[in-house]
């Protein structure tokens, strides 16, 4: 059936896999609601157009050519933010010149690391909306620290495990801001402020669930004073399951999973960006072997410092584990987690991986590194109690934790809780659930936006009712 498309939305994702994926999923959600979707993306890590024939793509010169992007630092992020400004502005100006009645550009939705979009949108008087690709718990803890950094830094080694009561359940070691030698440097604080800021944006979209994080969302909304639309989990709310992978997925691991007993395999993956040293690789390898459990392990090229890929594994490792273990460079993760053979997920706790695991009722072993990962790991292990946190990367500890998750009574309790947690999240996606209602509200909200903002900047107020956000949009012109 041909759907009459309403207005267009322009999406501006950040170039990392964990950010690109939820933005493309949001695009699918909005497309299914009748919007035309245009994705303005960087050249680096450009999405695969053929996976999304329903979108229009526009590539922006990102100024990153020749830069080492194996782990993008502040220099590349700022350069990209500067370089993309003119290409986006010129593209939008052209679009606006060619606009026809009834086919107007409604708004720009941008990842909060693409903070340059605020300048462009303000100049062109276009409404903009920020996408948060992580949990409310992460942003809330970051804001608390940014308000009084001197209260937290520098800290002593002896304080690492001390609790931070105002940030419960976090400890000093879980502080979600890039800490070097127990302190934080001014450029990192500036960057954290930029990404937490929403500039003149008129709303925020979240890939989380209102029922899960209600009180944190309420307190954040009081801070930002714009409507929040929590539509998570995006990967289940999106009607199309197109691949969003930048790397090529090795589907042969699904055939290997087909040969394993139900509920027997540990899936191991540290996401698209994290890197470990060879010592940790070897300890993990022995932990897996000694646990005696089948495993599927993603070792991404470049994910072991100083090595191309998995060459640092102990000699004869693959022969030793034989059919019991399988190593791939990149897996179709959502399919893997949904496979009946998978019983547990050894993860770095990126937010996408976290949601994908919970929605397939797979309990977790948490090995966080930085940013939102320590916050997710603490919530998963201490609040939701659907996983165990690995604090020490030694083979005996790893082996014990795997056996606890896969074989013990405690492991069974964790499994029960993740099943319950999934049920609650699924309820949010039903017709009368919060994510579903918030999506309807978002569609109304975008449809009612003025096509051009007239100064002074509009004031949008939102009232949060007990079970969903009611939007009260006051447009002052
Ligand atoms: N992923 C995948 N195959 C892999 C490893 C990861 O498809 O072998 C996907 C995973 O499904 C998730 C994303 O990569 O959607 C990683 O995002 P996340 O937020 O978990 O972590 P990040 O990579 O941003 O650290």
XYZ file of C-alpha atoms in Angstrom, residues 4-302:
299
model
C 1.300 9.376 1.642
C 4.531 10.698 3.229
C 4.161 13.690 5.534
C 7.053 15.968 6.356
C 10.716 15.055 6.154
C 13.077 14.634 9.080
C 16.838 14.911 8.728
C 18.825 12.586 11.006
C 22.463 13.304 11.874
C 24.088 10.275 13.511
C 27.513 10.139 15.191
C 29.940 7.898 13.343
C 30.469 5.084 15.852
C 28.565 1.814 15.437
C 26.884 2.118 18.845
C 25.503 5.552 17.835
C 24.771 4.886 14.168
C 22.641 1.833 14.959
C 20.036 3.518 17.206
C 19.789 6.530 14.844
C 19.030 4.257 11.874
C 16.534 2.342 14.020
C 14.880 5.629 14.956
C 14.774 6.416 11.224
C 12.888 3.156 10.604
C 10.467 3.969 13.416
C 9.748 7.436 12.016
C 9.498 6.133 8.449
C 6.867 3.647 9.615
C 4.941 6.630 11.007
C 4.824 8.284 7.600
C 7.818 10.645 7.694
C 10.352 10.839 4.878
C 13.773 10.146 6.362
C 17.029 11.734 5.228
C 20.268 10.593 6.877
C 23.105 13.137 6.746
C 26.179 11.136 7.717
C 29.960 11.402 7.901
C 32.149 9.778 5.235
C 33.874 7.751 7.936
C 31.753 4.709 8.871
C 29.103 5.595 6.310
C 26.013 3.399 6.627
C 25.346 0.746 4.006
C 22.769 2.422 1.750
C 21.505 -0.842 0.285
C 20.291 -1.986 3.714
C 17.956 1.040 3.899
C 16.382 1.689 0.492
C 13.615 3.637 2.249
C 15.995 6.434 3.341
C 17.638 9.234 1.381
C 21.335 9.537 2.287
C 23.571 12.572 2.176
C 27.312 12.215 2.782
C 29.104 15.123 4.503
C 32.808 15.899 4.116
C 33.936 15.122 7.692
C 37.570 16.324 7.469
C 38.761 13.040 8.953
C 40.754 11.747 5.992
C 44.203 10.614 7.125
C 43.345 10.640 10.844
C 43.717 7.517 12.976
C 40.119 6.604 13.700
C 40.733 3.265 15.477
C 39.624 5.009 18.672
C 38.325 8.507 17.895
C 39.656 11.078 20.350
C 38.590 14.625 21.104
C 40.720 16.059 18.276
C 38.870 14.082 15.613
C 35.474 14.694 17.210
C 35.987 18.475 17.249
C 37.445 18.473 13.736
C 34.467 16.494 12.459
C 32.050 18.885 14.214
C 33.756 21.837 12.510
C 34.062 20.220 9.080
C 30.462 19.034 8.824
C 28.951 22.458 9.541
C 29.118 23.910 6.003
C 28.118 20.692 4.190
C 25.039 20.290 6.392
C 24.049 23.950 6.172
C 24.417 24.038 2.374
C 22.412 20.845 2.005
C 19.604 22.111 4.229
C 19.484 25.473 2.469
C 19.079 23.665 -0.870
C 16.368 21.475 0.604
C 14.503 24.469 1.974
C 14.700 26.275 -1.389
C 13.188 23.264 -3.132
C 10.504 22.666 -0.520
C 6.953 22.310 -1.711
C 3.723 22.856 0.161
C 2.920 19.734 2.208
C 6.444 18.337 1.822
C 8.335 20.371 4.337
C 11.371 19.749 6.444
C 9.935 19.254 9.939
C 13.076 19.067 12.056
C 16.637 17.834 12.449
C 17.276 15.007 14.898
C 20.921 14.760 15.925
C 23.145 12.654 18.120
C 24.339 14.739 21.042
C 28.000 14.287 19.988
C 27.200 16.094 16.711
C 26.820 19.326 18.683
C 27.579 21.478 15.615
C 24.018 20.791 14.446
C 22.671 23.201 17.043
C 24.504 26.128 15.370
C 23.275 25.156 11.913
C 19.683 24.670 13.069
C 19.676 27.973 14.944
C 21.059 29.876 11.938
C 18.411 28.407 9.645
C 15.688 28.680 12.315
C 14.908 24.990 11.980
C 13.605 23.068 14.990
C 16.064 20.451 16.267
C 15.717 17.461 18.577
C 18.525 15.655 20.425
C 18.827 11.872 20.437
C 20.266 10.230 23.568
C 21.591 6.785 22.688
C 22.225 5.745 26.298
C 20.497 5.368 29.633
C 19.122 8.180 31.802
C 21.281 6.828 34.650
C 24.416 7.668 32.657
C 23.439 11.244 31.831
C 22.186 11.868 35.352
C 25.452 10.723 36.932
C 27.500 12.710 34.427
C 25.521 15.895 35.139
C 25.929 15.437 38.898
C 29.702 15.173 38.469
C 29.871 18.108 36.048
C 28.102 20.336 38.551
C 30.917 19.908 41.095
C 33.907 18.104 39.567
C 36.166 19.259 42.412
C 34.148 17.073 44.768
C 35.282 13.934 42.902
C 38.756 14.691 41.520
C 41.478 13.875 42.144
C 40.781 10.746 44.179
C 43.156 8.244 45.752
C 43.689 4.616 44.754
C 42.426 3.651 48.186
C 39.049 5.277 47.342
C 38.371 3.312 44.164
C 35.806 1.032 45.789
C 34.276 3.705 48.044
C 30.580 4.272 47.310
C 29.279 7.603 46.024
C 25.948 7.819 47.898
C 24.518 10.594 45.704
C 25.318 8.438 42.667
C 24.221 5.098 44.079
C 25.188 2.363 43.039
C 28.366 3.930 41.600
C 31.785 3.971 43.256
C 34.774 6.146 42.369
C 35.962 3.441 39.970
C 32.643 3.675 38.074
C 32.769 7.424 37.390
C 31.548 7.692 33.792
C 33.903 10.461 32.677
C 37.287 9.688 31.156
C 39.594 9.560 34.190
C 43.393 9.571 33.768
C 45.573 8.937 36.835
C 42.562 9.377 39.130
C 41.740 12.824 37.848
C 39.947 14.464 34.962
C 41.354 17.013 32.551
C 39.641 20.250 31.524
C 39.155 19.270 27.830
C 37.271 16.154 28.900
C 35.019 18.218 31.164
C 34.383 20.680 28.305
C 33.522 17.840 25.945
C 31.196 16.226 28.501
C 29.442 19.589 28.939
C 29.023 19.971 25.176
C 27.520 16.536 24.755
C 25.179 16.926 27.712
C 24.000 20.349 26.501
C 20.966 20.529 24.215
C 21.471 24.095 22.965
C 18.219 25.416 21.536
C 16.747 21.982 20.797
C 13.053 21.659 21.428
C 12.910 18.060 22.695
C 14.922 14.936 23.467
C 14.366 11.397 22.217
C 15.678 8.490 24.318
C 16.466 4.884 23.551
C 15.371 3.833 27.009
C 12.131 2.920 28.730
C 10.139 5.320 30.871
C 8.982 2.585 33.261
C 12.569 1.489 33.848
C 14.080 4.910 34.544
C 11.088 7.055 35.480
C 12.492 8.997 38.434
C 15.819 9.714 36.720
C 13.998 10.878 33.592
C 11.779 13.155 35.679
C 14.748 14.746 37.368
C 16.568 15.191 34.051
C 13.494 16.710 32.515
C 13.338 19.255 35.282
C 16.898 20.197 34.365
C 16.419 20.442 30.589
C 12.851 21.790 30.537
C 11.936 20.291 27.144
C 9.677 17.318 26.376
C 11.270 13.884 26.604
C 10.169 11.032 24.359
C 11.357 7.658 25.608
C 10.772 5.170 22.801
C 13.031 2.260 23.768
C 14.030 -0.338 22.989
C 14.527 0.984 19.453
C 15.664 -2.344 18.014
C 12.293 -3.863 18.924
C 10.209 -0.756 18.214
C 11.663 -0.525 14.688
C 9.432 -2.450 12.288
C 12.271 -3.292 9.885
C 15.135 -5.466 11.049
C 17.676 -4.279 8.451
C 21.311 -4.772 9.380
C 23.053 -1.639 10.625
C 26.507 -3.238 10.865
C 29.518 -1.386 9.536
C 31.680 -4.540 9.663
C 30.730 -7.660 7.750
C 28.812 -10.149 9.864
C 30.079 -13.744 9.938
C 26.831 -15.702 9.715
C 28.577 -19.075 9.888
C 28.430 -18.840 13.682
C 24.647 -19.339 13.498
C 25.172 -22.799 11.951
C 27.643 -23.535 14.742
C 25.047 -22.388 17.321
C 22.478 -24.668 15.662
C 24.712 -27.616 16.598
C 24.914 -26.651 20.302
C 22.567 -27.771 23.069
C 19.813 -25.325 24.093
C 20.823 -22.838 26.747
C 24.472 -23.886 26.833
C 26.625 -21.254 25.093
C 28.342 -18.170 26.479
C 28.523 -15.356 23.906
C 31.567 -13.099 24.399
C 31.853 -9.678 22.763
C 33.233 -6.324 23.837
C 31.421 -4.255 21.218
C 32.705 -2.215 18.315
C 35.342 -0.035 19.947
C 36.874 -1.430 23.143
C 40.384 -2.850 23.089
C 42.226 -5.125 25.504
C 45.884 -6.041 25.974
C 47.281 -9.488 25.198
C 47.405 -10.339 28.909
C 43.638 -9.877 29.226
C 43.082 -11.847 26.011
C 45.086 -14.771 27.423
C 43.363 -14.643 30.840
C 39.974 -14.591 29.115
C 40.992 -17.519 26.895
C 42.006 -19.653 29.903
C 38.924 -18.599 31.855
C 36.758 -19.787 28.957
C 38.641 -23.076 28.526
C 38.667 -23.888 32.244
C 34.957 -23.052 32.682
C 34.220 -26.030 30.437
C 31.268 -24.222 28.805
C 30.733 -23.829 25.045
C 31.456 -20.285 23.863
C 31.188 -18.014 20.848
C 33.820 -15.290 21.052
C 34.028 -12.149 18.907
C 37.641 -10.985 18.528
C 37.405 -7.913 16.329
C 40.393 -6.975 14.126
C 42.374 -4.316 16.007
